[in-house]
Amino acid sequence: MRIGELAARAGTTTRTLRYYEARGLLPARRTDNNHRTYDECDLRLLRQIRTLQDFGFGLEETRPFVECLRAGHPQGDTCPASLAVYRRKLDELDALLEQLSGVRETVARQLARAELAAEAATPGGPEPECELGGHTW
């Protein structure tokens, strides 16, 4: 298939496909008249890349999965390098979840403090100070 058809079937653009080709993620096969040509395996590679990117993997993080698919592994994620990327991504996600949990706790404390201050405020009295994040405005 030609580049336009592959782009349409993969739900992407020809520009993206050329970029992937330049990065070495998509093979650059050419016909005698110098047109790019692709097959179903290339579509599968693109779907793998897109799925991983949808899950938050960077383009370079998809490389081991692409190489695993090219090596003949049907899922593209059973090779040691792919497994290592999964492990790193899980560590990264765990760290983000921990950070978000801390932020959530801070916001919950600030809300509780603000609600108490709002209940205690008297009409016409001085404006309460904002202490979000340790800063007073």
PDB file of N, CA and C in Angstrom, residues 2-103:
ATOM      1  N   ARG A   2       0.347   2.317  -0.459  1.00  0.00           N
ATOM      2  CA  ARG A   2       1.087   3.579  -0.535  1.00  0.00           C
ATOM      3  C   ARG A   2       0.923   4.336   0.774  1.00  0.00           C
ATOM      4  N   ILE A   3       1.702   5.401   0.929  1.00  0.00           N
ATOM      5  CA  ILE A   3       1.762   6.130   2.189  1.00  0.00           C
ATOM      6  C   ILE A   3       0.413   6.733   2.588  1.00  0.00           C
ATOM      7  N   GLY A   4      -0.344   7.247   1.629  1.00  0.00           N
ATOM      8  CA  GLY A   4      -1.649   7.837   1.937  1.00  0.00           C
ATOM      9  C   GLY A   4      -2.623   6.820   2.494  1.00  0.00           C
ATOM     10  N   GLU A   5      -2.631   5.638   1.898  1.00  0.00           N
ATOM     11  CA  GLU A   5      -3.526   4.579   2.377  1.00  0.00           C
ATOM     12  C   GLU A   5      -3.118   4.134   3.779  1.00  0.00           C
ATOM     13  N   LEU A   6      -1.823   3.961   3.987  1.00  0.00           N
ATOM     14  CA  LEU A   6      -1.354   3.554   5.314  1.00  0.00           C
ATOM     15  C   LEU A   6      -1.725   4.604   6.356  1.00  0.00           C
ATOM     16  N   ALA A   7      -1.526   5.857   6.034  1.00  0.00           N
ATOM     17  CA  ALA A   7      -1.872   6.926   6.971  1.00  0.00           C
ATOM     18  C   ALA A   7      -3.356   6.891   7.309  1.00  0.00           C
ATOM     19  N   ALA A   8      -4.189   6.733   6.298  1.00  0.00           N
ATOM     20  CA  ALA A   8      -5.637   6.694   6.521  1.00  0.00           C
ATOM     21  C   ALA A   8      -6.018   5.495   7.380  1.00  0.00           C
ATOM     22  N   ARG A   9      -5.470   4.339   7.085  1.00  0.00           N
ATOM     23  CA  ARG A   9      -5.810   3.124   7.846  1.00  0.00           C
ATOM     24  C   ARG A   9      -5.291   3.182   9.271  1.00  0.00           C
ATOM     25  N   ALA A  10      -4.177   3.884   9.481  1.00  0.00           N
ATOM     26  CA  ALA A  10      -3.590   3.977  10.820  1.00  0.00           C
ATOM     27  C   ALA A  10      -4.156   5.160  11.612  1.00  0.00           C
ATOM     28  N   GLY A  11      -4.937   6.010  10.951  1.00  0.00           N
ATOM     29  CA  GLY A  11      -5.504   7.168  11.626  1.00  0.00           C
ATOM     30  C   GLY A  11      -4.469   8.229  11.944  1.00  0.00           C
ATOM     31  N   THR A  12      -3.533   8.427  11.036  1.00  0.00           N
ATOM     32  CA  THR A  12      -2.483   9.422  11.236  1.00  0.00           C
ATOM     33  C   THR A  12      -2.258  10.181   9.939  1.00  0.00           C
ATOM     34  N   THR A  13      -1.180  10.911   9.846  1.00  0.00           N
ATOM     35  CA  THR A  13      -0.895  11.695   8.649  1.00  0.00           C
ATOM     36  C   THR A  13       0.336  11.156   7.932  1.00  0.00           C
ATOM     37  N   THR A  14       0.452  11.508   6.673  1.00  0.00           N
ATOM     38  CA  THR A  14       1.649  11.108   5.923  1.00  0.00           C
ATOM     39  C   THR A  14       2.886  11.786   6.503  1.00  0.00           C
ATOM     40  N   ARG A  15       2.722  12.976   7.017  1.00  0.00           N
ATOM     41  CA  ARG A  15       3.846  13.680   7.644  1.00  0.00           C
ATOM     42  C   ARG A  15       4.375  12.882   8.847  1.00  0.00           C
ATOM     43  N   THR A  16       3.468  12.364   9.651  1.00  0.00           N
ATOM     44  CA  THR A  16       3.867  11.548  10.803  1.00  0.00           C
ATOM     45  C   THR A  16       4.603  10.302  10.345  1.00  0.00           C
ATOM     46  N   LEU A  17       4.110   9.679   9.288  1.00  0.00           N
ATOM     47  CA  LEU A  17       4.764   8.470   8.776  1.00  0.00           C
ATOM     48  C   LEU A  17       6.174   8.780   8.286  1.00  0.00           C
ATOM     49  N   ARG A  18       6.330   9.892   7.617  1.00  0.00           N
ATOM     50  CA  ARG A  18       7.678  10.286   7.165  1.00  0.00           C
ATOM     51  C   ARG A  18       8.597  10.542   8.355  1.00  0.00           C
ATOM     52  N   TYR A  19       8.046  11.125   9.403  1.00  0.00           N
ATOM     53  CA  TYR A  19       8.831  11.374  10.613  1.00  0.00           C
ATOM     54  C   TYR A  19       9.263  10.041  11.246  1.00  0.00           C
ATOM     55  N   TYR A  20       8.336   9.104  11.358  1.00  0.00           N
ATOM     56  CA  TYR A  20       8.669   7.784  11.910  1.00  0.00           C
ATOM     57  C   TYR A  20       9.730   7.098  11.048  1.00  0.00           C
ATOM     58  N   GLU A  21       9.615   7.266   9.747  1.00  0.00           N
ATOM     59  CA  GLU A  21      10.609   6.697   8.839  1.00  0.00           C
ATOM     60  C   GLU A  21      11.980   7.324   9.108  1.00  0.00           C
ATOM     61  N   ALA A  22      12.016   8.637   9.254  1.00  0.00           N
ATOM     62  CA  ALA A  22      13.281   9.327   9.513  1.00  0.00           C
ATOM     63  C   ALA A  22      13.887   8.901  10.849  1.00  0.00           C
ATOM     64  N   ARG A  23      13.045   8.559  11.811  1.00  0.00           N
ATOM     65  CA  ARG A  23      13.510   8.115  13.124  1.00  0.00           C
ATOM     66  C   ARG A  23      13.871   6.632  13.147  1.00  0.00           C
ATOM     67  N   GLY A  24      13.637   5.943  12.043  1.00  0.00           N
ATOM     68  CA  GLY A  24      13.978   4.530  11.958  1.00  0.00           C
ATOM     69  C   GLY A  24      12.950   3.596  12.555  1.00  0.00           C
ATOM     70  N   LEU A  25      11.759   4.101  12.835  1.00  0.00           N
ATOM     71  CA  LEU A  25      10.705   3.265  13.406  1.00  0.00           C
ATOM     72  C   LEU A  25       9.861   2.578  12.340  1.00  0.00           C
ATOM     73  N   LEU A  26       9.812   3.151  11.186  1.00  0.00           N
ATOM     74  CA  LEU A  26       9.025   2.611  10.085  1.00  0.00           C
ATOM     75  C   LEU A  26       9.967   2.348   8.920  1.00  0.00           C
ATOM     76  N   PRO A  27       9.926   1.155   8.360  1.00  0.00           N
ATOM     77  CA  PRO A  27      10.858   0.852   7.259  1.00  0.00           C
ATOM     78  C   PRO A  27      10.601   1.728   6.042  1.00  0.00           C
ATOM     79  N   ALA A  28      11.671   2.004   5.326  1.00  0.00           N
ATOM     80  CA  ALA A  28      11.587   2.865   4.144  1.00  0.00           C
ATOM     81  C   ALA A  28      11.806   2.026   2.891  1.00  0.00           C
ATOM     82  N   ARG A  29      10.780   1.298   2.504  1.00  0.00           N
ATOM     83  CA  ARG A  29      10.861   0.517   1.269  1.00  0.00           C
ATOM     84  C   ARG A  29      10.324   1.366   0.130  1.00  0.00           C
ATOM     85  N   ARG A  30      10.938   1.232  -1.026  1.00  0.00           N
ATOM     86  CA  ARG A  30      10.544   2.047  -2.185  1.00  0.00           C
ATOM     87  C   ARG A  30      10.293   1.154  -3.393  1.00  0.00           C
ATOM     88  N   THR A  31       9.381   1.608  -4.234  1.00  0.00           N
ATOM     89  CA  THR A  31       9.127   0.918  -5.495  1.00  0.00           C
ATOM     90  C   THR A  31      10.152   1.400  -6.520  1.00  0.00           C
ATOM     91  N   ASP A  32      10.103   0.835  -7.707  1.00  0.00           N
ATOM     92  CA  ASP A  32      11.030   1.238  -8.773  1.00  0.00           C
ATOM     93  C   ASP A  32      10.887   2.718  -9.132  1.00  0.00           C
ATOM     94  N   ASN A  33       9.677   3.243  -8.998  1.00  0.00           N
ATOM     95  CA  ASN A  33       9.475   4.663  -9.306  1.00  0.00           C
ATOM     96  C   ASN A  33       9.579   5.543  -8.048  1.00  0.00           C
ATOM     97  N   ASN A  34      10.225   5.021  -7.017  1.00  0.00           N
ATOM     98  CA  ASN A  34      10.586   5.735  -5.796  1.00  0.00           C
ATOM     99  C   ASN A  34       9.401   6.084  -4.885  1.00  0.00           C
ATOM    100  N   HIS A  35       8.265   5.397  -5.032  1.00  0.00           N
ATOM    101  CA  HIS A  35       7.141   5.590  -4.121  1.00  0.00           C
ATOM    102  C   HIS A  35       7.356   4.707  -2.900  1.00  0.00           C
ATOM    103  N   ARG A  36       6.993   5.241  -1.736  1.00  0.00           N
ATOM    104  CA  ARG A  36       7.045   4.434  -0.521  1.00  0.00           C
ATOM    105  C   ARG A  36       5.994   3.341  -0.630  1.00  0.00           C
ATOM    106  N   THR A  37       6.334   2.170  -0.104  1.00  0.00           N
ATOM    107  CA  THR A  37       5.384   1.062  -0.100  1.00  0.00           C
ATOM    108  C   THR A  37       5.383   0.390   1.268  1.00  0.00           C
ATOM    109  N   TYR A  38       4.200   0.001   1.701  1.00  0.00           N
ATOM    110  CA  TYR A  38       4.019  -0.570   3.036  1.00  0.00           C
ATOM    111  C   TYR A  38       3.127  -1.799   2.949  1.00  0.00           C
ATOM    112  N   ASP A  39       3.160  -2.599   4.027  1.00  0.00           N
ATOM    113  CA  ASP A  39       2.306  -3.782   4.089  1.00  0.00           C
ATOM    114  C   ASP A  39       1.585  -3.832   5.435  1.00  0.00           C
ATOM    115  N   GLU A  40       0.878  -4.907   5.667  1.00  0.00           N
ATOM    116  CA  GLU A  40       0.094  -5.058   6.897  1.00  0.00           C
ATOM    117  C   GLU A  40       0.976  -5.049   8.142  1.00  0.00           C
ATOM    118  N   CYS A  41       2.199  -5.539   8.032  1.00  0.00           N
ATOM    119  CA  CYS A  41       3.122  -5.522   9.176  1.00  0.00           C
ATOM    120  C   CYS A  41       3.435  -4.085   9.589  1.00  0.00           C
ATOM    121  N   ASP A  42       3.553  -3.210   8.613  1.00  0.00           N
ATOM    122  CA  ASP A  42       3.808  -1.801   8.908  1.00  0.00           C
ATOM    123  C   ASP A  42       2.610  -1.173   9.615  1.00  0.00           C
ATOM    124  N   LEU A  43       1.426  -1.555   9.194  1.00  0.00           N
ATOM    125  CA  LEU A  43       0.220  -1.063   9.856  1.00  0.00           C
ATOM    126  C   LEU A  43       0.205  -1.537  11.308  1.00  0.00           C
ATOM    127  N   ARG A  44       0.595  -2.752  11.534  1.00  0.00           N
ATOM    128  CA  ARG A  44       0.655  -3.289  12.890  1.00  0.00           C
ATOM    129  C   ARG A  44       1.669  -2.524  13.741  1.00  0.00           C
ATOM    130  N   LEU A  45       2.829  -2.209  13.155  1.00  0.00           N
ATOM    131  CA  LEU A  45       3.834  -1.408  13.863  1.00  0.00           C
ATOM    132  C   LEU A  45       3.255  -0.057  14.267  1.00  0.00           C
ATOM    133  N   LEU A  46       2.565   0.571  13.335  1.00  0.00           N
ATOM    134  CA  LEU A  46       1.972   1.881  13.621  1.00  0.00           C
ATOM    135  C   LEU A  46       0.921   1.806  14.720  1.00  0.00           C
ATOM    136  N   ARG A  47       0.131   0.775  14.690  1.00  0.00           N
ATOM    137  CA  ARG A  47      -0.893   0.623  15.729  1.00  0.00           C
ATOM    138  C   ARG A  47      -0.242   0.418  17.095  1.00  0.00           C
ATOM    139  N   GLN A  48       0.865  -0.318  17.125  1.00  0.00           N
ATOM    140  CA  GLN A  48       1.594  -0.522  18.378  1.00  0.00           C
ATOM    141  C   GLN A  48       2.127   0.821  18.891  1.00  0.00           C
ATOM    142  N   ILE A  49       2.738   1.582  18.006  1.00  0.00           N
ATOM    143  CA  ILE A  49       3.282   2.886  18.384  1.00  0.00           C
ATOM    144  C   ILE A  49       2.176   3.794  18.909  1.00  0.00           C
ATOM    145  N   ARG A  50       1.079   3.863  18.188  1.00  0.00           N
ATOM    146  CA  ARG A  50      -0.034   4.750  18.572  1.00  0.00           C
ATOM    147  C   ARG A  50      -0.641   4.341  19.908  1.00  0.00           C
ATOM    148  N   THR A  51      -0.811   3.049  20.121  1.00  0.00           N
ATOM    149  CA  THR A  51      -1.367   2.570  21.388  1.00  0.00           C
ATOM    150  C   THR A  51      -0.461   2.950  22.546  1.00  0.00           C
ATOM    151  N   LEU A  52       0.830   2.706  22.385  1.00  0.00           N
ATOM    152  CA  LEU A  52       1.773   3.056  23.447  1.00  0.00           C
ATOM    153  C   LEU A  52       1.789   4.560  23.702  1.00  0.00           C
ATOM    154  N   GLN A  53       1.745   5.346  22.647  1.00  0.00           N
ATOM    155  CA  GLN A  53       1.719   6.799  22.828  1.00  0.00           C
ATOM    156  C   GLN A  53       0.435   7.242  23.530  1.00  0.00           C
ATOM    157  N   ASP A  54      -0.679   6.598  23.214  1.00  0.00           N
ATOM    158  CA  ASP A  54      -1.935   6.910  23.894  1.00  0.00           C
ATOM    159  C   ASP A  54      -1.834   6.623  25.395  1.00  0.00           C
ATOM    160  N   PHE A  55      -0.994   5.654  25.765  1.00  0.00           N
ATOM    161  CA  PHE A  55      -0.782   5.301  27.172  1.00  0.00           C
ATOM    162  C   PHE A  55       0.280   6.170  27.829  1.00  0.00           C
ATOM    163  N   GLY A  56       0.850   7.130  27.081  1.00  0.00           N
ATOM    164  CA  GLY A  56       1.813   8.046  27.664  1.00  0.00           C
ATOM    165  C   GLY A  56       3.267   7.709  27.409  1.00  0.00           C
ATOM    166  N   PHE A  57       3.534   6.737  26.562  1.00  0.00           N
ATOM    167  CA  PHE A  57       4.912   6.398  26.223  1.00  0.00           C
ATOM    168  C   PHE A  57       5.426   7.399  25.197  1.00  0.00           C
ATOM    169  N   GLY A  58       6.663   7.835  25.374  1.00  0.00           N
ATOM    170  CA  GLY A  58       7.288   8.706  24.398  1.00  0.00           C
ATOM    171  C   GLY A  58       7.661   7.912  23.159  1.00  0.00           C
ATOM    172  N   LEU A  59       7.907   8.619  22.069  1.00  0.00           N
ATOM    173  CA  LEU A  59       8.203   7.946  20.805  1.00  0.00           C
ATOM    174  C   LEU A  59       9.412   7.024  20.930  1.00  0.00           C
ATOM    175  N   GLU A  60      10.456   7.481  21.576  1.00  0.00           N
ATOM    176  CA  GLU A  60      11.644   6.627  21.713  1.00  0.00           C
ATOM    177  C   GLU A  60      11.369   5.425  22.602  1.00  0.00           C
ATOM    178  N   GLU A  61      10.445   5.560  23.532  1.00  0.00           N
ATOM    179  CA  GLU A  61      10.084   4.418  24.381  1.00  0.00           C
ATOM    180  C   GLU A  61       9.387   3.328  23.584  1.00  0.00           C
ATOM    181  N   THR A  62       8.842   3.662  22.419  1.00  0.00           N
ATOM    182  CA  THR A  62       8.163   2.657  21.603  1.00  0.00           C
ATOM    183  C   THR A  62       9.146   1.813  20.793  1.00  0.00           C
ATOM    184  N   ARG A  63      10.360   2.294  20.647  1.00  0.00           N
ATOM    185  CA  ARG A  63      11.343   1.611  19.798  1.00  0.00           C
ATOM    186  C   ARG A  63      11.527   0.126  20.154  1.00  0.00           C
ATOM    187  N   PRO A  64      11.716  -0.241  21.436  1.00  0.00           N
ATOM    188  CA  PRO A  64      11.898  -1.663  21.742  1.00  0.00           C
ATOM    189  C   PRO A  64      10.699  -2.529  21.342  1.00  0.00           C
ATOM    190  N   PHE A  65       9.507  -1.965  21.418  1.00  0.00           N
ATOM    191  CA  PHE A  65       8.310  -2.708  21.031  1.00  0.00           C
ATOM    192  C   PHE A  65       8.278  -2.928  19.515  1.00  0.00           C
ATOM    193  N   VAL A  66       8.663  -1.888  18.779  1.00  0.00           N
ATOM    194  CA  VAL A  66       8.728  -1.992  17.318  1.00  0.00           C
ATOM    195  C   VAL A  66       9.766  -3.049  16.929  1.00  0.00           C
ATOM    196  N   GLU A  67      10.922  -2.987  17.562  1.00  0.00           N
ATOM    197  CA  GLU A  67      11.976  -3.964  17.253  1.00  0.00           C
ATOM    198  C   GLU A  67      11.544  -5.373  17.617  1.00  0.00           C
ATOM    199  N   CYS A  68      10.798  -5.512  18.691  1.00  0.00           N
ATOM    200  CA  CYS A  68      10.297  -6.823  19.103  1.00  0.00           C
ATOM    201  C   CYS A  68       9.304  -7.366  18.065  1.00  0.00           C
ATOM    202  N   LEU A  69       8.422  -6.498  17.577  1.00  0.00           N
ATOM    203  CA  LEU A  69       7.494  -6.912  16.520  1.00  0.00           C
ATOM    204  C   LEU A  69       8.261  -7.326  15.272  1.00  0.00           C
ATOM    205  N   ARG A  70       9.256  -6.533  14.909  1.00  0.00           N
ATOM    206  CA  ARG A  70      10.052  -6.848  13.719  1.00  0.00           C
ATOM    207  C   ARG A  70      10.797  -8.171  13.869  1.00  0.00           C
ATOM    208  N   ALA A  71      11.130  -8.520  15.116  1.00  0.00           N
ATOM    209  CA  ALA A  71      11.834  -9.778  15.371  1.00  0.00           C
ATOM    210  C   ALA A  71      10.899 -10.974  15.331  1.00  0.00           C
ATOM    211  N   GLY A  72       9.606 -10.721  15.126  1.00  0.00           N
ATOM    212  CA  GLY A  72       8.659 -11.813  14.962  1.00  0.00           C
ATOM    213  C   GLY A  72       7.828 -12.141  16.182  1.00  0.00           C
ATOM    214  N   HIS A  73       7.920 -11.340  17.216  1.00  0.00           N
ATOM    215  CA  HIS A  73       7.099 -11.571  18.407  1.00  0.00           C
ATOM    216  C   HIS A  73       5.734 -10.920  18.179  1.00  0.00           C
ATOM    217  N   PRO A  74       4.675 -11.711  18.206  1.00  0.00           N
ATOM    218  CA  PRO A  74       3.356 -11.209  17.794  1.00  0.00           C
ATOM    219  C   PRO A  74       2.818 -10.031  18.602  1.00  0.00           C
ATOM    220  N   GLN A  75       3.139  -9.940  19.880  1.00  0.00           N
ATOM    221  CA  GLN A  75       2.620  -8.850  20.697  1.00  0.00           C
ATOM    222  C   GLN A  75       3.554  -7.655  20.753  1.00  0.00           C
ATOM    223  N   GLY A  76       4.831  -7.866  20.487  1.00  0.00           N
ATOM    224  CA  GLY A  76       5.787  -6.769  20.504  1.00  0.00           C
ATOM    225  C   GLY A  76       6.227  -6.334  21.888  1.00  0.00           C
ATOM    226  N   ASP A  77       5.767  -7.058  22.902  1.00  0.00           N
ATOM    227  CA  ASP A  77       6.131  -6.637  24.251  1.00  0.00           C
ATOM    228  C   ASP A  77       6.732  -7.752  25.097  1.00  0.00           C
ATOM    229  N   THR A  78       7.144  -8.825  24.460  1.00  0.00           N
ATOM    230  CA  THR A  78       7.691  -9.950  25.213  1.00  0.00           C
ATOM    231  C   THR A  78       9.212 -10.002  25.199  1.00  0.00           C
ATOM    232  N   CYS A  79       9.842  -9.092  24.510  1.00  0.00           N
ATOM    233  CA  CYS A  79      11.306  -9.050  24.455  1.00  0.00           C
ATOM    234  C   CYS A  79      11.845  -8.363  25.710  1.00  0.00           C
ATOM    235  N   PRO A  80      13.060  -8.692  26.118  1.00  0.00           N
ATOM    236  CA  PRO A  80      13.631  -8.078  27.332  1.00  0.00           C
ATOM    237  C   PRO A  80      13.619  -6.542  27.314  1.00  0.00           C
ATOM    238  N   ALA A  81      13.927  -5.937  26.191  1.00  0.00           N
ATOM    239  CA  ALA A  81      13.947  -4.464  26.133  1.00  0.00           C
ATOM    240  C   ALA A  81      12.543  -3.885  26.320  1.00  0.00           C
ATOM    241  N   SER A  82      11.537  -4.533  25.773  1.00  0.00           N
ATOM    242  CA  SER A  82      10.153  -4.070  25.945  1.00  0.00           C
ATOM    243  C   SER A  82       9.737  -4.197  27.408  1.00  0.00           C
ATOM    244  N   LEU A  83      10.100  -5.306  28.020  1.00  0.00           N
ATOM    245  CA  LEU A  83       9.764  -5.514  29.428  1.00  0.00           C
ATOM    246  C   LEU A  83      10.437  -4.451  30.302  1.00  0.00           C
ATOM    247  N   ALA A  84      11.672  -4.095  29.965  1.00  0.00           N
ATOM    248  CA  ALA A  84      12.383  -3.061  30.721  1.00  0.00           C
ATOM    249  C   ALA A  84      11.672  -1.714  30.608  1.00  0.00           C
ATOM    250  N   VAL A  85      11.157  -1.400  29.413  1.00  0.00           N
ATOM    251  CA  VAL A  85      10.424  -0.143  29.234  1.00  0.00           C
ATOM    252  C   VAL A  85       9.138  -0.172  30.061  1.00  0.00           C
ATOM    253  N   TYR A  86       8.433  -1.296  30.051  1.00  0.00           N
ATOM    254  CA  TYR A  86       7.237  -1.421  30.891  1.00  0.00           C
ATOM    255  C   TYR A  86       7.587  -1.158  32.359  1.00  0.00           C
ATOM    256  N   ARG A  87       8.664  -1.756  32.840  1.00  0.00           N
ATOM    257  CA  ARG A  87       9.056  -1.582  34.243  1.00  0.00           C
ATOM    258  C   ARG A  87       9.368  -0.111  34.551  1.00  0.00           C
ATOM    259  N   ARG A  88      10.120   0.534  33.660  1.00  0.00           N
ATOM    260  CA  ARG A  88      10.439   1.952  33.871  1.00  0.00           C
ATOM    261  C   ARG A  88       9.179   2.804  33.875  1.00  0.00           C
ATOM    262  N   LYS A  89       8.263   2.500  32.954  1.00  0.00           N
ATOM    263  CA  LYS A  89       7.023   3.275  32.878  1.00  0.00           C
ATOM    264  C   LYS A  89       6.183   3.081  34.142  1.00  0.00           C
ATOM    265  N   LEU A  90       6.136   1.861  34.655  1.00  0.00           N
ATOM    266  CA  LEU A  90       5.391   1.631  35.894  1.00  0.00           C
ATOM    267  C   LEU A  90       6.019   2.390  37.056  1.00  0.00           C
ATOM    268  N   ASP A  91       7.342   2.409  37.138  1.00  0.00           N
ATOM    269  CA  ASP A  91       8.019   3.181  38.186  1.00  0.00           C
ATOM    270  C   ASP A  91       7.676   4.665  38.062  1.00  0.00           C
ATOM    271  N   GLU A  92       7.682   5.159  36.832  1.00  0.00           N
ATOM    272  CA  GLU A  92       7.343   6.559  36.577  1.00  0.00           C
ATOM    273  C   GLU A  92       5.902   6.850  36.985  1.00  0.00           C
ATOM    274  N   LEU A  93       4.982   5.963  36.637  1.00  0.00           N
ATOM    275  CA  LEU A  93       3.577   6.154  36.989  1.00  0.00           C
ATOM    276  C   LEU A  93       3.366   6.091  38.497  1.00  0.00           C
ATOM    277  N   ASP A  94       4.062   5.170  39.160  1.00  0.00           N
ATOM    278  CA  ASP A  94       3.961   5.084  40.619  1.00  0.00           C
ATOM    279  C   ASP A  94       4.434   6.377  41.274  1.00  0.00           C
ATOM    280  N   ALA A  95       5.519   6.942  40.781  1.00  0.00           N
ATOM    281  CA  ALA A  95       6.033   8.200  41.326  1.00  0.00           C
ATOM    282  C   ALA A  95       5.023   9.328  41.099  1.00  0.00           C
ATOM    283  N   LEU A  96       4.417   9.364  39.915  1.00  0.00           N
ATOM    284  CA  LEU A  96       3.410  10.391  39.632  1.00  0.00           C
ATOM    285  C   LEU A  96       2.181  10.236  40.526  1.00  0.00           C
ATOM    286  N   LEU A  97       1.768   8.989  40.737  1.00  0.00           N
ATOM    287  CA  LEU A  97       0.614   8.749  41.610  1.00  0.00           C
ATOM    288  C   LEU A  97       0.914   9.202  43.036  1.00  0.00           C
ATOM    289  N   GLU A  98       2.132   8.933  43.495  1.00  0.00           N
ATOM    290  CA  GLU A  98       2.531   9.367  44.836  1.00  0.00           C
ATOM    291  C   GLU A  98       2.525  10.893  44.932  1.00  0.00           C
ATOM    292  N   GLN A  99       3.051  11.529  43.905  1.00  0.00           N
ATOM    293  CA  GLN A  99       3.070  12.996  43.874  1.00  0.00           C
ATOM    294  C   GLN A  99       1.643  13.547  43.859  1.00  0.00           C
ATOM    295  N   LEU A 100       0.786  12.974  43.037  1.00  0.00           N
ATOM    296  CA  LEU A 100      -0.606  13.432  42.969  1.00  0.00           C
ATOM    297  C   LEU A 100      -1.329  13.202  44.287  1.00  0.00           C
ATOM    298  N   SER A 101      -1.028  12.114  44.949  1.00  0.00           N
ATOM    299  CA  SER A 101      -1.640  11.840  46.246  1.00  0.00           C
ATOM    300  C   SER A 101      -1.246  12.917  47.246  1.00  0.00           C
ATOM    301  N   GLY A 102       0.018  13.330  47.215  1.00  0.00           N
ATOM    302  CA  GLY A 102       0.470  14.399  48.095  1.00  0.00           C
ATOM    303  C   GLY A 102      -0.219  15.716  47.795  1.00  0.00           C
ATOM    304  N   VAL A 103      -0.369  16.023  46.514  1.00  0.00           N
ATOM    305  CA  VAL A 103      -1.067  17.244  46.115  1.00  0.00           C
ATOM    306  C   VAL A 103      -2.516  17.190  46.568  1.00  0.00           C
TER     307      VAL A 103
END
